XYZ file of C-alpha atoms in Angstrom:
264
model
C -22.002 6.558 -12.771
C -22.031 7.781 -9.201
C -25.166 10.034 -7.786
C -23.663 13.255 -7.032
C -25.968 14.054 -4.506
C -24.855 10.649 -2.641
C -21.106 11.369 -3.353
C -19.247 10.804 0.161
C -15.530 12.325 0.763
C -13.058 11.158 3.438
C -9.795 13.762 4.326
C -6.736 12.932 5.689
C -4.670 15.454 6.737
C -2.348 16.159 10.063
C -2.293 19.368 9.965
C -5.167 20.539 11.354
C -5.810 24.326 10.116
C -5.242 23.153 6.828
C -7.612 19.989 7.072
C -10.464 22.628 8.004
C -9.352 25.031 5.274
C -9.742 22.038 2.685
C -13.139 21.355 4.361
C -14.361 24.719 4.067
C -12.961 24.469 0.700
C -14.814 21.473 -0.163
C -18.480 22.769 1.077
C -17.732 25.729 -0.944
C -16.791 24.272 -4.098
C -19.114 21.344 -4.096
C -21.676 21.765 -1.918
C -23.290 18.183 -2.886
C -19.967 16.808 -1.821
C -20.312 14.965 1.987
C -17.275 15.061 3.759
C -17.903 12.136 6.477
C -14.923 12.360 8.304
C -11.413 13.798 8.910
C -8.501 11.689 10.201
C -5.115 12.780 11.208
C -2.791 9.618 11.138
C -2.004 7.326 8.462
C -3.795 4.425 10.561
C -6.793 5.907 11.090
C -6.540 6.874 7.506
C -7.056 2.697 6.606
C -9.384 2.025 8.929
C -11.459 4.941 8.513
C -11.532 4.522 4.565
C -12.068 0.408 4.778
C -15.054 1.251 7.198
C -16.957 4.032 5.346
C -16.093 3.110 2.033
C -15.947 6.613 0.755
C -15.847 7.703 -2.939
C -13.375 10.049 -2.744
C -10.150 10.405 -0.599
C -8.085 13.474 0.181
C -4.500 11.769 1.184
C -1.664 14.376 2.629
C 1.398 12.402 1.574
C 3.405 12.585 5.066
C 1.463 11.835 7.797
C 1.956 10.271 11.252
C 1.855 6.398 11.604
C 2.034 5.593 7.985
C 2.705 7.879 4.760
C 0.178 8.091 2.288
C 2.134 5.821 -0.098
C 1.706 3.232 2.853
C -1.479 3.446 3.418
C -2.683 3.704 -0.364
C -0.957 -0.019 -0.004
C -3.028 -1.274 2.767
C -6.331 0.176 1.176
C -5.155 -1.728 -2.753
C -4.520 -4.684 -0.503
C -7.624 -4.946 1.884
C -10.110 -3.259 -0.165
C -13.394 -5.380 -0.487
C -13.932 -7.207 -4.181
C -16.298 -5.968 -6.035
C -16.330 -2.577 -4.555
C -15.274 0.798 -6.109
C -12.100 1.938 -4.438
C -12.017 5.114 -3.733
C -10.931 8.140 -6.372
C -7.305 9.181 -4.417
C -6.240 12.986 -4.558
C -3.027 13.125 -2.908
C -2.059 16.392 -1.237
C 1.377 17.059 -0.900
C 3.754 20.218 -0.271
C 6.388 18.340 -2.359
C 5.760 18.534 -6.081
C 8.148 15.996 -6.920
C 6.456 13.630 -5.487
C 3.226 14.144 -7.119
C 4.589 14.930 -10.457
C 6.879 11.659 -10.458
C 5.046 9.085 -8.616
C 1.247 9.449 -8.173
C 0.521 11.084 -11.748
C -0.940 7.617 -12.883
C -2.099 6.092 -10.102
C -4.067 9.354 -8.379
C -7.115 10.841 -9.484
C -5.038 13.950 -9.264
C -2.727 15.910 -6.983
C -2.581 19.232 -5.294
C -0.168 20.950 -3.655
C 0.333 22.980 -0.743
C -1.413 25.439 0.325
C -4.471 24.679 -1.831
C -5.856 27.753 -3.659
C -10.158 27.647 -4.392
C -8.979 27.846 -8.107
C -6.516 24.636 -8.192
C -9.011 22.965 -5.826
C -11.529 24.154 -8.249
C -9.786 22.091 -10.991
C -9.589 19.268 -9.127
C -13.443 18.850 -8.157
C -14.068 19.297 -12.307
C -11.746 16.514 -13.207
C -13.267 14.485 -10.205
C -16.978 15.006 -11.596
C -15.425 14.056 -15.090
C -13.725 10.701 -13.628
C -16.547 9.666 -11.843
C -19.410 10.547 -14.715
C -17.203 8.165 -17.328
C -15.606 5.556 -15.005
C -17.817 2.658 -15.987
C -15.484 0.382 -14.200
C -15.214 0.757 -10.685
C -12.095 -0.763 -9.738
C -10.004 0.843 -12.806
C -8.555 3.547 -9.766
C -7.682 0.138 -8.025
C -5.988 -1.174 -11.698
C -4.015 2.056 -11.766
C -2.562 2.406 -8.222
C -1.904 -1.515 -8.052
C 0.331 -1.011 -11.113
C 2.067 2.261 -9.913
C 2.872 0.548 -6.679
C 4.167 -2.026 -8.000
C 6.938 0.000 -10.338
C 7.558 1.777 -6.916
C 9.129 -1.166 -5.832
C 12.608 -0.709 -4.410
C 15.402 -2.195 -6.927
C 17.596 -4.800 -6.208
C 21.209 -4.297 -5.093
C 24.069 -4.929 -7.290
C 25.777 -7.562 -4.331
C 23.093 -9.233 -2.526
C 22.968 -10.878 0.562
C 24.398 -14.254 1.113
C 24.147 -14.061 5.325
C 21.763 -12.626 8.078
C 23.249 -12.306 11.488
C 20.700 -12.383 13.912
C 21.406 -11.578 17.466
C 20.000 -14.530 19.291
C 20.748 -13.949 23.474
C 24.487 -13.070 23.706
C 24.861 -14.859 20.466
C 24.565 -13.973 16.900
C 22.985 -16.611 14.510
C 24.848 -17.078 11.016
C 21.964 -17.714 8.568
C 23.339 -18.752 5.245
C 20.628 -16.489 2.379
C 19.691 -19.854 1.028
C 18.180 -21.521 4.226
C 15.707 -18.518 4.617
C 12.363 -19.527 3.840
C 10.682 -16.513 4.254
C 10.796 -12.715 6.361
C 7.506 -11.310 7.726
C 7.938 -8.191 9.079
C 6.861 -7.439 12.839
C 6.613 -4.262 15.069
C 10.036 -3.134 14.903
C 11.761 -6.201 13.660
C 11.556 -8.989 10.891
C 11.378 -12.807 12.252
C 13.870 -14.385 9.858
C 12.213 -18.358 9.189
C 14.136 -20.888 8.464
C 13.141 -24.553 8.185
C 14.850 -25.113 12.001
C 14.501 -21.853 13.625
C 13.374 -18.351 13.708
C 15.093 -15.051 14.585
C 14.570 -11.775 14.983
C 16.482 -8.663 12.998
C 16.147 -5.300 13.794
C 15.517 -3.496 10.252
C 12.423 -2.978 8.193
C 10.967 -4.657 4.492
C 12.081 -1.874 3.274
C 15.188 -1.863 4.105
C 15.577 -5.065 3.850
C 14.471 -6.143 0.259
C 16.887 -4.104 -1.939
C 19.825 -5.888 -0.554
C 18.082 -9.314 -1.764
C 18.447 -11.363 -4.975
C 15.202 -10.253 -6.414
C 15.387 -13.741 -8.399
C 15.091 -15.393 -5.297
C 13.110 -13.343 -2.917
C 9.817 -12.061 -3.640
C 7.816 -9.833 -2.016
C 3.957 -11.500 -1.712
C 2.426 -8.777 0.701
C 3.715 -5.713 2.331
C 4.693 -7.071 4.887
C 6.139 -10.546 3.912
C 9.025 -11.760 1.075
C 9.673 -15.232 0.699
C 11.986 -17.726 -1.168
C 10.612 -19.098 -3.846
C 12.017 -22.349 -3.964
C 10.240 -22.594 -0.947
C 6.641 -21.948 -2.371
C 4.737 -25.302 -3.013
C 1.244 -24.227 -4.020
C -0.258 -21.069 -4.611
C -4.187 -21.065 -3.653
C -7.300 -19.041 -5.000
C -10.341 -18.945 -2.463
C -13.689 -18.404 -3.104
C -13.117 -14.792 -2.335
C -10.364 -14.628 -4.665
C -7.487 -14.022 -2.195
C -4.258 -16.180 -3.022
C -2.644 -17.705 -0.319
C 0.358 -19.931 -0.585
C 1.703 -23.424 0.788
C 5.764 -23.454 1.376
C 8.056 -26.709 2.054
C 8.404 -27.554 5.357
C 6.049 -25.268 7.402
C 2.396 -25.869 8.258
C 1.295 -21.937 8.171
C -0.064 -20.289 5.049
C 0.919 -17.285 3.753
C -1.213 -14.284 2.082
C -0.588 -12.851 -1.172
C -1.644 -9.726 -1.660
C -3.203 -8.129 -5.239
C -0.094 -5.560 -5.524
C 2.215 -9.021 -5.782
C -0.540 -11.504 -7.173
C 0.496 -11.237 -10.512
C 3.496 -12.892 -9.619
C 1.364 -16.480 -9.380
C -0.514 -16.195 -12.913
C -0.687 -18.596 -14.767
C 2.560 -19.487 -17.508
C-alpha cells in the first residue's frame, strides 16, 4: 500500500482552464494529493510521466502530439521493471470512448466538464485501488491486455505489393520479400533483404491491410515478417529483442507484443 501523504499526481490536459479547474479540484478534494506537474501535449505527457514516476495520471484522451491511447502505449512499453505504473484516469468529453475502450484498462474515467461530485467518486475508488493493490504492476497487466484487443483487425484482401516511389520511379515490392516496416517521421522505410524504401502512410494505416498471419506487430512502431525472425532474445533486463535472416540490426519487442515469443 501507497502512503497517502506521499501520493504524487501528474495531469495532462490541453485545455488549459480546464487543467486548472481539475487542479483546483484536486487540492480540494484531496488535499494530501501532490499534483507535480501539468503537461499539455501528448509528448510531454511520456516524458514527463517516465521522469517523475507519478502514482497517479490524469490523461485527456485527445491531445496534441499524441492521443492518450498513444501515449498510454509508450508509458506500457518504456515503463521501468519493477516499478508501479501509474493508476490512469482518462478524461474524455466522449463517453464512448471511455465506456467501450478504457473500462478495463483505466483506473476509471471521467467525463467532461468534471463536476466535484463525479471527481469526488473518482478520488474514493482511487484510495480503494491503491489501499488493496498489492501488486504494483497489475494497472500495467490490465492496460497491456486492453491494448492489445485494441489492435486494428486484419483486412479481408491483404496486400500482396508495396509501391514505393523511389526518385521518378516507383519500386514494385512483392508482400513476401518484406522483411520488416519501422515506422519513421512521416513515412515507413519498407526493408527488404536488397533494399529499403520509403512509403508515405502510417502503422496504423498500414497494418490492417496486412496478412496478420504473416506480419506481426513487435513494437509500436515496427511489424515484421515472421519468416524472417531467427531468434528472439531475453536480456538481463528482461526486454526481448529479436535476430531476423539476412540483416545485422536487432529489433525491439515491446511488452504489449511480447507475448507473441512465449514459449510453445
Amino acid at each position: 500500500m501507497t502512503n497517502s501523504s506521499n501520493l504524487r499526481a501528474l495531469i495532462a490536459e490541453d485545455e488549459p482552464i480546464l487543467a486548472a479547474a481539475l487542479q483546483q479540484a484536486l487540492q480540494r478534494l484531496w488535499p494530501e494529493l501532490q499534483i507535480i506537474a501539468s503537461v499539455d501535449n501528448g509528448q510531454a505527457v511520456v516524458e514527463q510521466t517516465l521522469r517523475q514516476r507519478p502514482d497517479i495520471l490524469f490523461l485527456d484522451i485527445k491531445m496534441p502530439g499524441k492521443t492518450g491511447l498513444e501515449a498510454a502505449q509508450e508509458l506500457a512499453e518504456e515503463w521501468p521493471e519493477n516499478e508501479a505504473f501509474p493508476l490512469i484516469v482518462f478524461v474524455t468529453a466522449y463517453d464512448e470512448y471511455a465506456v467501450s475502450a478504457f473500462e478495463q484498462a483505466a483506473a476509471d474515467y471521467v467525463l467532461k466538464p468534471i463536476s466535484d461530485a463525479r471527481l469526488g467518486k473518482t478520488i474514493a475508488r482511487l484510495q480503494q485501488r491503491l489501499q488493496q493493490n498489492g501488486d504494483g504492476n497489475a494497472a500495467l497487466d490490465n492496460l497491456i491486455g486492453q491494448l492489445r484487443n485494441m489492435q486494428p483487425k486484419a483486412s479481408a484482401e491483404p496486400l500482396t505489393m508495396i509501391r514505393a516511389a523511389v526518385g521518378n520511379q516507383i519500386r514494385m515490392i512483392p508482400i513476401g520479400e518484406v522483411i520488416y516496416f519501422e515506422a519513421t517521421d512521416k513515412y515507413i522505410n519498407v526493408v527488404t533483404a536488397e533494399h529499403e524504401s520509403l512509403i508515405r502512410t502510417s502503422l496504423k494505416e498500414l497494418l490492417p491491410q496486412l496478412d496478420s498471419r504473416q506480419f506481426w506487430q513487435v513494437h509500436r512502431g515496427t511489424i515484421v515478417n515472421h519468416q524472417f525472425i531467427q531468434l528472439a532474445t531475453r536480456d538481463e533486463s528482461g526486454k526481448l529483442s529479436l535476430k531476423l535472416r539476412g540483416r545485422s540490426e536487432s529489433l525491439a519487442v515491446s511488452r504489449v507484443f511480447a507475448h507473441l515469443f512465449r514459449q510453445m
